[in-house]
Amino acid sequence: MRIFAIRDETDVRRKDLAYLFYYEMEKCFYIELPDDADPWETPLILSSVLEKGEKTVSAYWSKTWVRQRIVPPDRQNIGQILRDNGLCEYDEFQLLMLSMGRCVQDDYFLEEIREADLPQTVKDRFGRKLEDVIPLQKRRLLIFLRNGQVKCCDMKEYFQERQPFRILLEKEEYFNAVDLQTGGYGVIWDRNLNIADFELDRIGEEVPLTGDDFQSFVTCRVINAAQAAELLGCSRQNISDLVKRGRLHPLKASGKSTLFLKSEVVKRSWQ
């Protein structure tokens, strides 16, 4: 992850107007606004976020801001422009770095900073980002925050009130395919179905459990096929047979490994 302060070249105070985060592996942008952001100083496309009382700019609008500052991919002579700048392909971040975010429309520019240079309020905000998410029965999500909190989010009402999300009420397998957004900025099912971290934080009710507690549970209570065979005193082929006959129920099965709840295997050994 690389971090850039967005500043105004005409401002002698060198005030940080916003912070651009770039996740290199995913090629994803996010913008965070400081708590004291002034709508009159904030770049126009970002000030609409302030009007809604929010400080985090979504990946879509963050990338839109970036795209406004670089040559568009459909420019007629784009191939020559890329070659002149030593680029083999169209890369939004590399194009942004050529001018450090400067463009003829305004006086904003980027300056790279360290994470330690961020204001404490923005650092604290990152403590509310998601560390992990687990789908539960009855359309609930168990979310793990970076600050160690765990919350249970009942999503039924949220889905019912929003037409695009109703498919998640109808199809359990689709709901169970939930994943984290880059940077822990929320959860996602596909490009058009995502929910921001602060929405989930608001919906969720805190569970008297920490992320470390849950990790300890998984470490101690989830075992693989070899460990199950050892507990039952049988071969891995016997474990596979028990699964086929519905006598053991894998938590997760893949071509390389199968995981079981230890308590179910122990109960099997009592029979």
GROMACS .gro file of N, CA and C in nm, residues 89-222:
model
  402
   89GLU      N    1   0.189  -0.061  -2.114
   89GLU     CA    2   0.045  -0.073  -2.118
   89GLU      C    3  -0.019   0.041  -2.040
   90TYR      N    4  -0.149   0.056  -2.057
   90TYR     CA    5  -0.221   0.162  -1.986
   90TYR      C    6  -0.230   0.126  -1.839
   91ASP      N    7  -0.173   0.208  -1.753
   91ASP     CA    8  -0.171   0.185  -1.610
   91ASP      C    9  -0.205   0.316  -1.540
   92GLU      N   10  -0.321   0.318  -1.476
   92GLU     CA   11  -0.371   0.442  -1.414
   92GLU      C   12  -0.274   0.497  -1.310
   93PHE      N   13  -0.219   0.410  -1.228
   93PHE     CA   14  -0.129   0.458  -1.124
   93PHE      C   15   0.000   0.515  -1.182
   94GLN      N   16   0.058   0.445  -1.279
   94GLN     CA   17   0.182   0.494  -1.340
   94GLN      C   18   0.160   0.628  -1.411
   95LEU      N   19   0.047   0.642  -1.477
   95LEU     CA   20   0.015   0.769  -1.542
   95LEU      C   21  -0.004   0.880  -1.438
   96LEU      N   22  -0.065   0.846  -1.326
   96LEU     CA   23  -0.085   0.945  -1.219
   96LEU      C   24   0.048   0.991  -1.163
   97MET      N   25   0.144   0.897  -1.154
   97MET     CA   26   0.275   0.930  -1.097
   97MET      C   27   0.360   1.018  -1.190
   98LEU      N   28   0.331   1.015  -1.319
   98LEU     CA   29   0.410   1.095  -1.413
   98LEU      C   30   0.404   1.243  -1.380
   99SER      N   31   0.287   1.288  -1.332
   99SER     CA   32   0.272   1.430  -1.299
   99SER      C   33   0.244   1.451  -1.151
  100MET      N   34   0.252   1.342  -1.072
  100MET     CA   35   0.216   1.345  -0.929
  100MET      C   36   0.078   1.408  -0.909
  101GLY      N   37  -0.013   1.367  -0.996
  101GLY     CA   38  -0.152   1.406  -0.980
  101GLY      C   39  -0.189   1.543  -1.031
  102ARG      N   40  -0.094   1.614  -1.088
  102ARG     CA   41  -0.125   1.749  -1.139
  102ARG      C   42  -0.203   1.742  -1.270
  103CYS      N   43  -0.293   1.838  -1.288
  103CYS     CA   44  -0.363   1.851  -1.414
  103CYS      C   45  -0.398   1.998  -1.436
  104VAL      N   46  -0.439   2.033  -1.557
  104VAL     CA   47  -0.461   2.174  -1.592
  104VAL      C   48  -0.589   2.230  -1.532
  105GLN      N   49  -0.675   2.144  -1.477
  105GLN     CA   50  -0.806   2.190  -1.430
  105GLN      C   51  -0.800   2.258  -1.292
  106ASP      N   52  -0.695   2.228  -1.213
  106ASP     CA   53  -0.689   2.283  -1.078
  106ASP      C   54  -0.544   2.283  -1.032
  107ASP      N   55  -0.524   2.312  -0.903
  107ASP     CA   56  -0.387   2.323  -0.848
  107ASP      C   57  -0.353   2.211  -0.751
  108TYR      N   58  -0.430   2.102  -0.754
  108TYR     CA   59  -0.403   1.991  -0.662
  108TYR      C   60  -0.286   1.908  -0.712
  109PHE      N   61  -0.214   1.848  -0.617
  109PHE     CA   62  -0.106   1.756  -0.651
  109PHE      C   63  -0.091   1.654  -0.539
  110LEU      N   64  -0.010   1.551  -0.562
  110LEU     CA   65   0.012   1.444  -0.465
  110LEU      C   66   0.152   1.451  -0.409
  111GLU      N   67   0.165   1.415  -0.283
  111GLU     CA   68   0.296   1.400  -0.221
  111GLU      C   69   0.294   1.274  -0.136
  112GLU      N   70   0.385   1.181  -0.164
  112GLU     CA   71   0.385   1.054  -0.093
  112GLU      C   72   0.425   1.075   0.053
  113ILE      N   73   0.354   1.007   0.143
  113ILE     CA   74   0.382   1.016   0.286
  113ILE      C   75   0.387   0.875   0.344
  114ARG      N   76   0.432   0.865   0.467
  114ARG     CA   77   0.434   0.737   0.538
  114ARG      C   78   0.304   0.721   0.616
  115GLU      N   79   0.272   0.599   0.650
  115GLU     CA   80   0.153   0.573   0.731
  115GLU      C   81   0.161   0.646   0.864
  116ALA      N   82   0.285   0.656   0.918
  116ALA     CA   83   0.304   0.724   1.046
  116ALA      C   84   0.271   0.873   1.038
  117ASP      N   85   0.271   0.929   0.916
  117ASP     CA   86   0.243   1.072   0.898
  117ASP      C   87   0.094   1.104   0.896
  118LEU      N   88   0.011   1.003   0.890
  118LEU     CA   89  -0.133   1.026   0.888
  118LEU      C   90  -0.179   1.082   1.022
  119PRO      N   91  -0.281   1.167   1.022
  119PRO     CA   92  -0.335   1.215   1.150
  119PRO      C   93  -0.395   1.100   1.229
  120GLN      N   94  -0.393   1.111   1.360
  120GLN     CA   95  -0.440   1.004   1.446
  120GLN      C   96  -0.586   0.968   1.418
  121THR      N   97  -0.666   1.067   1.383
  121THR     CA   98  -0.807   1.039   1.356
  121THR      C   99  -0.825   0.945   1.237
  122VAL      N  100  -0.739   0.959   1.136
  122VAL     CA  101  -0.746   0.869   1.020
  122VAL      C  102  -0.694   0.731   1.058
  123LYS      N  103  -0.588   0.727   1.139
  123LYS     CA  104  -0.537   0.598   1.186
  123LYS      C  105  -0.644   0.525   1.266
  124ASP      N  106  -0.715   0.599   1.352
  124ASP     CA  107  -0.821   0.539   1.433
  124ASP      C  108  -0.932   0.484   1.344
  125ARG      N  109  -0.959   0.554   1.235
  125ARG     CA  110  -1.062   0.511   1.141
  125ARG      C  111  -1.026   0.375   1.081
  126PHE      N  112  -0.897   0.352   1.061
  126PHE     CA  113  -0.853   0.224   1.005
  126PHE      C  114  -0.873   0.110   1.103
  127GLY      N  115  -0.881   0.143   1.232
  127GLY     CA  116  -0.911   0.041   1.330
  127GLY      C  117  -1.052  -0.013   1.318
  128ARG      N  118  -1.139   0.061   1.246
  128ARG     CA  119  -1.276   0.017   1.225
  128ARG      C  120  -1.293  -0.057   1.092
  129LYS      N  121  -1.185  -0.069   1.015
  129LYS     CA  122  -1.193  -0.146   0.891
  129LYS      C  123  -1.206  -0.295   0.924
  130LEU      N  124  -1.249  -0.372   0.825
  130LEU     CA  125  -1.275  -0.513   0.848
  130LEU      C  126  -1.149  -0.597   0.833
  131GLU      N  127  -1.135  -0.691   0.922
  131GLU     CA  128  -1.026  -0.788   0.918
  131GLU      C  129  -1.072  -0.918   0.853
  132ASP      N  130  -1.200  -0.951   0.875
  132ASP     CA  131  -1.253  -1.076   0.820
  132ASP      C  132  -1.404  -1.072   0.825
  133VAL      N  133  -1.469  -1.160   0.750
  133VAL     CA  134  -1.615  -1.172   0.751
  133VAL      C  135  -1.652  -1.317   0.734
  134ILE      N  136  -1.755  -1.359   0.806
  134ILE     CA  137  -1.805  -1.497   0.798
  134ILE      C  138  -1.955  -1.493   0.782
  135PRO      N  139  -2.011  -1.558   0.678
  135PRO     CA  140  -2.157  -1.564   0.664
  135PRO      C  141  -2.215  -1.664   0.763
  136LEU      N  142  -2.325  -1.624   0.829
  136LEU     CA  143  -2.394  -1.711   0.923
  136LEU      C  144  -2.533  -1.742   0.870
  137GLN      N  145  -2.603  -1.833   0.936
  137GLN     CA  146  -2.740  -1.866   0.899
  137GLN      C  147  -2.831  -1.746   0.922
  138LYS      N  148  -2.947  -1.748   0.859
  138LYS     CA  149  -3.050  -1.644   0.873
  138LYS      C  150  -3.000  -1.508   0.826
  139ARG      N  151  -2.913  -1.509   0.724
  139ARG     CA  152  -2.864  -1.387   0.658
  139ARG      C  153  -2.796  -1.292   0.757
  140ARG      N  154  -2.710  -1.349   0.838
  140ARG     CA  155  -2.630  -1.268   0.929
  140ARG      C  156  -2.483  -1.276   0.888
  141LEU      N  157  -2.410  -1.169   0.916
  141LEU     CA  158  -2.267  -1.165   0.891
  141LEU      C  159  -2.194  -1.144   1.023
  142LEU      N  160  -2.090  -1.223   1.044
  142LEU     CA  161  -2.003  -1.204   1.158
  142LEU      C  162  -1.880  -1.130   1.107
  143ILE      N  163  -1.861  -1.006   1.155
  143ILE     CA  164  -1.749  -0.926   1.105
  143ILE      C  165  -1.646  -0.907   1.216
  144PHE      N  166  -1.520  -0.910   1.176
  144PHE     CA  167  -1.408  -0.891   1.266
  144PHE      C  168  -1.340  -0.759   1.229
  145LEU      N  169  -1.332  -0.667   1.325
  145LEU     CA  170  -1.270  -0.538   1.301
  145LEU      C  171  -1.122  -0.543   1.339
  146ARG      N  172  -1.044  -0.453   1.279
  146ARG     CA  173  -0.900  -0.453   1.306
  146ARG      C  174  -0.868  -0.419   1.451
  147ASN      N  175  -0.959  -0.350   1.518
  147ASN     CA  176  -0.933  -0.313   1.657
  147ASN      C  177  -0.964  -0.427   1.754
  148GLY      N  178  -1.000  -0.544   1.699
  148GLY     CA  179  -1.026  -0.661   1.783
  148GLY      C  180  -1.172  -0.686   1.810
  149GLN      N  181  -1.259  -0.591   1.781
  149GLN     CA  182  -1.402  -0.611   1.804
  149GLN      C  183  -1.460  -0.712   1.706
  150VAL      N  184  -1.565  -0.780   1.753
  150VAL     CA  185  -1.641  -0.872   1.668
  150VAL      C  186  -1.787  -0.831   1.676
  151LYS      N  187  -1.854  -0.822   1.561
  151LYS     CA  188  -1.993  -0.781   1.557
  151LYS      C  189  -2.074  -0.878   1.472
  152CYS      N  190  -2.201  -0.896   1.511
  152CYS     CA  191  -2.294  -0.977   1.434
  152CYS      C  192  -2.393  -0.882   1.367
  153CYS      N  193  -2.404  -0.892   1.235
  153CYS     CA  194  -2.490  -0.803   1.157
  153CYS      C  195  -2.607  -0.881   1.098
  154ASP      N  196  -2.727  -0.850   1.143
  154ASP     CA  197  -2.847  -0.910   1.085
  154ASP      C  198  -2.882  -0.827   0.960
  155MET      N  199  -2.866  -0.889   0.842
  155MET     CA  200  -2.876  -0.815   0.717
  155MET      C  201  -3.013  -0.824   0.650
  156LYS      N  202  -3.108  -0.895   0.710
  156LYS     CA  203  -3.237  -0.918   0.642
  156LYS      C  204  -3.308  -0.788   0.609
  157GLU      N  205  -3.320  -0.699   0.706
  157GLU     CA  206  -3.390  -0.572   0.682
  157GLU      C  207  -3.318  -0.487   0.578
  158TYR      N  208  -3.185  -0.485   0.586
  158TYR     CA  209  -3.105  -0.408   0.491
  158TYR      C  210  -3.130  -0.458   0.349
  159PHE      N  211  -3.132  -0.590   0.331
  159PHE     CA  212  -3.153  -0.648   0.198
  159PHE      C  213  -3.296  -0.621   0.149
  160GLN      N  214  -3.394  -0.632   0.239
  160GLN     CA  215  -3.533  -0.614   0.200
  160GLN      C  216  -3.560  -0.472   0.151
  161GLU      N  217  -3.490  -0.375   0.207
  161GLU     CA  218  -3.514  -0.234   0.174
  161GLU      C  219  -3.442  -0.191   0.045
  162ARG      N  220  -3.355  -0.277  -0.009
  162ARG     CA  221  -3.275  -0.241  -0.126
  162ARG      C  222  -3.292  -0.348  -0.233
  163GLN      N  223  -3.360  -0.311  -0.340
  163GLN     CA  224  -3.396  -0.406  -0.445
  163GLN      C  225  -3.278  -0.490  -0.496
  164PRO      N  226  -3.162  -0.430  -0.528
  164PRO     CA  227  -3.052  -0.512  -0.582
  164PRO      C  228  -3.004  -0.621  -0.486
  165PHE      N  229  -3.025  -0.601  -0.355
  165PHE     CA  230  -2.974  -0.696  -0.257
  165PHE      C  231  -3.072  -0.810  -0.227
  166ARG      N  232  -3.193  -0.803  -0.281
  166ARG     CA  233  -3.293  -0.904  -0.246
  166ARG      C  234  -3.255  -1.043  -0.295
  167ILE      N  235  -3.171  -1.048  -0.398
  167ILE     CA  236  -3.125  -1.179  -0.446
  167ILE      C  237  -3.049  -1.253  -0.337
  168LEU      N  238  -2.989  -1.179  -0.243
  168LEU     CA  239  -2.914  -1.242  -0.133
  168LEU      C  240  -3.009  -1.304  -0.031
  169LEU      N  241  -3.134  -1.258  -0.029
  169LEU     CA  242  -3.235  -1.320   0.056
  169LEU      C  243  -3.287  -1.448  -0.008
  170GLU      N  244  -3.289  -1.449  -0.140
  170GLU     CA  245  -3.345  -1.562  -0.213
  170GLU      C  246  -3.247  -1.678  -0.232
  171LYS      N  247  -3.118  -1.645  -0.246
  171LYS     CA  248  -3.019  -1.748  -0.277
  171LYS      C  249  -2.912  -1.753  -0.168
  172GLU      N  250  -2.921  -1.856  -0.086
  172GLU     CA  251  -2.828  -1.869   0.027
  172GLU      C  252  -2.685  -1.888  -0.020
  173GLU      N  253  -2.666  -1.966  -0.129
  173GLU     CA  254  -2.530  -1.991  -0.176
  173GLU      C  255  -2.464  -1.863  -0.226
  174TYR      N  256  -2.545  -1.773  -0.278
  174TYR     CA  257  -2.493  -1.644  -0.322
  174TYR      C  258  -2.452  -1.559  -0.202
  175PHE      N  259  -2.540  -1.558  -0.102
  175PHE     CA  260  -2.509  -1.485   0.022
  175PHE      C  261  -2.380  -1.536   0.085
  176ASN      N  262  -2.363  -1.669   0.084
  176ASN     CA  263  -2.246  -1.730   0.147
  176ASN      C  264  -2.116  -1.702   0.072
  177ALA      N  265  -2.126  -1.647  -0.049
  177ALA     CA  266  -2.007  -1.616  -0.129
  177ALA      C  267  -1.950  -1.478  -0.095
  178VAL      N  268  -1.992  -1.421   0.016
  178VAL     CA  269  -1.944  -1.288   0.056
  178VAL      C  270  -1.792  -1.288   0.073
  179ASP      N  271  -1.731  -1.174   0.042
  179ASP     CA  272  -1.586  -1.161   0.055
  179ASP      C  273  -1.554  -1.020   0.102
  180LEU      N  274  -1.430  -1.001   0.146
  180LEU     CA  275  -1.384  -0.869   0.189
  180LEU      C  276  -1.350  -0.782   0.068
  181GLN      N  277  -1.379  -0.653   0.079
  181GLN     CA  278  -1.328  -0.558  -0.019
  181GLN      C  279  -1.180  -0.530   0.012
  182THR      N  280  -1.107  -0.490  -0.089
  182THR     CA  281  -0.966  -0.453  -0.072
  182THR      C  282  -0.953  -0.352   0.041
  183GLY      N  283  -0.855  -0.376   0.130
  183GLY     CA  284  -0.829  -0.283   0.239
  183GLY      C  285  -0.925  -0.294   0.355
  184GLY      N  286  -1.021  -0.389   0.348
  184GLY     CA  287  -1.118  -0.402   0.457
  184GLY      C  288  -1.222  -0.292   0.456
  185TYR      N  289  -1.244  -0.230   0.339
  185TYR     CA  290  -1.338  -0.118   0.329
  185TYR      C  291  -1.485  -0.162   0.325
  186GLY      N  292  -1.510  -0.289   0.342
  186GLY     CA  293  -1.646  -0.339   0.341
  186GLY      C  294  -1.649  -0.481   0.291
  187VAL      N  295  -1.769  -0.527   0.255
  187VAL     CA  296  -1.785  -0.662   0.201
  187VAL      C  297  -1.842  -0.651   0.060
  188ILE      N  298  -1.825  -0.757  -0.017
  188ILE     CA  299  -1.865  -0.753  -0.157
  188ILE      C  300  -1.914  -0.890  -0.202
  189TRP      N  301  -2.014  -0.889  -0.288
  189TRP     CA  302  -2.059  -1.011  -0.355
  189TRP      C  303  -2.023  -1.006  -0.503
  190ASP      N  304  -2.044  -0.893  -0.564
  190ASP     CA  305  -1.993  -0.869  -0.699
  190ASP      C  306  -1.976  -0.718  -0.713
  191ARG      N  307  -1.942  -0.672  -0.831
  191ARG     CA  308  -1.911  -0.531  -0.850
  191ARG      C  309  -2.025  -0.440  -0.809
  192ASN      N  310  -2.149  -0.488  -0.821
  192ASN     CA  311  -2.265  -0.404  -0.795
  192ASN      C  312  -2.327  -0.426  -0.658
  193LEU      N  313  -2.280  -0.526  -0.586
  193LEU     CA  314  -2.334  -0.556  -0.454
  193LEU      C  315  -2.222  -0.548  -0.351
  194ASN      N  316  -2.214  -0.437  -0.284
  194ASN     CA  317  -2.114  -0.421  -0.178
  194ASN      C  318  -2.168  -0.330  -0.070
  195ILE      N  319  -2.119  -0.348   0.051
  195ILE     CA  320  -2.163  -0.269   0.166
  195ILE      C  321  -2.039  -0.217   0.238
  196ALA      N  322  -2.037  -0.089   0.266
  196ALA     CA  323  -1.922  -0.025   0.328
  196ALA      C  324  -1.903  -0.069   0.473
  197ASP      N  325  -1.779  -0.061   0.518
  197ASP     CA  326  -1.745  -0.102   0.654
  197ASP      C  327  -1.823  -0.023   0.759
  198PHE      N  328  -1.839   0.109   0.737
  198PHE     CA  329  -1.908   0.190   0.838
  198PHE      C  330  -2.057   0.157   0.847
  199GLU      N  331  -2.116   0.108   0.736
  199GLU     CA  332  -2.255   0.064   0.740
  199GLU      C  333  -2.268  -0.062   0.825
  200LEU      N  334  -2.176  -0.157   0.804
  200LEU     CA  335  -2.180  -0.280   0.882
  200LEU      C  336  -2.152  -0.252   1.029
  201ASP      N  337  -2.061  -0.160   1.055
  201ASP     CA  338  -2.030  -0.121   1.192
  201ASP      C  339  -2.155  -0.067   1.261
  202ARG      N  340  -2.234   0.011   1.185
  202ARG     CA  341  -2.357   0.070   1.240
  202ARG      C  342  -2.464  -0.037   1.263
  203ILE      N  343  -2.478  -0.130   1.169
  203ILE     CA  344  -2.581  -0.233   1.178
  203ILE      C  345  -2.549  -0.335   1.287
  204GLY      N  346  -2.421  -0.368   1.300
  204GLY     CA  347  -2.381  -0.480   1.385
  204GLY      C  348  -2.398  -0.457   1.534
  205GLU      N  349  -2.417  -0.566   1.604
  205GLU     CA  350  -2.421  -0.566   1.751
  205GLU      C  351  -2.297  -0.640   1.801
  206GLU      N  352  -2.229  -0.578   1.896
  206GLU     CA  353  -2.102  -0.635   1.942
  206GLU      C  354  -2.123  -0.770   2.008
  207VAL      N  355  -2.035  -0.862   1.976
  207VAL     CA  356  -2.036  -0.997   2.032
  207VAL      C  357  -1.925  -1.003   2.137
  208PRO      N  358  -1.952  -1.062   2.254
  208PRO     CA  359  -1.848  -1.071   2.358
  208PRO      C  360  -1.740  -1.172   2.321
  209LEU      N  361  -1.672  -1.142   2.214
  209LEU     CA  362  -1.571  -1.231   2.158
  209LEU      C  363  -1.471  -1.144   2.084
  210THR      N  364  -1.345  -1.183   2.087
  210THR     CA  365  -1.243  -1.109   2.012
  210THR      C  366  -1.197  -1.193   1.894
  211GLY      N  367  -1.129  -1.128   1.803
  211GLY     CA  368  -1.073  -1.202   1.690
  211GLY      C  369  -0.976  -1.309   1.736
  212ASP      N  370  -0.899  -1.280   1.841
  212ASP     CA  371  -0.805  -1.379   1.895
  212ASP      C  372  -0.880  -1.499   1.952
  213ASP      N  373  -0.995  -1.472   2.018
  213ASP     CA  374  -1.076  -1.582   2.072
  213ASP      C  375  -1.120  -1.674   1.959
  214PHE      N  376  -1.166  -1.614   1.850
  214PHE     CA  377  -1.215  -1.693   1.738
  214PHE      C  378  -1.101  -1.773   1.675
  215GLN      N  379  -0.985  -1.711   1.664
  215GLN     CA  380  -0.870  -1.780   1.606
  215GLN      C  381  -0.831  -1.898   1.695
  216SER      N  382  -0.838  -1.880   1.825
  216SER     CA  383  -0.808  -1.990   1.917
  216SER      C  384  -0.908  -2.104   1.899
  217PHE      N  385  -1.036  -2.066   1.879
  217PHE     CA  386  -1.139  -2.169   1.856
  217PHE      C  387  -1.106  -2.250   1.731
  218VAL      N  388  -1.074  -2.181   1.622
  218VAL     CA  389  -1.044  -2.250   1.497
  218VAL      C  390  -0.921  -2.339   1.513
  219THR      N  391  -0.817  -2.286   1.578
  219THR     CA  392  -0.694  -2.361   1.597
  219THR      C  393  -0.717  -2.489   1.677
  220CYS      N  394  -0.801  -2.479   1.779
  220CYS     CA  395  -0.821  -2.592   1.870
  220CYS      C  396  -0.934  -2.685   1.828
  221ARG      N  397  -1.032  -2.633   1.753
  221ARG     CA  398  -1.151  -2.711   1.728
  221ARG      C  399  -1.171  -2.755   1.583
  222VAL      N  400  -1.084  -2.711   1.493
  222VAL     CA  401  -1.094  -2.753   1.354
  222VAL      C  402  -0.973  -2.839   1.319
   0.00000   0.00000   0.00000
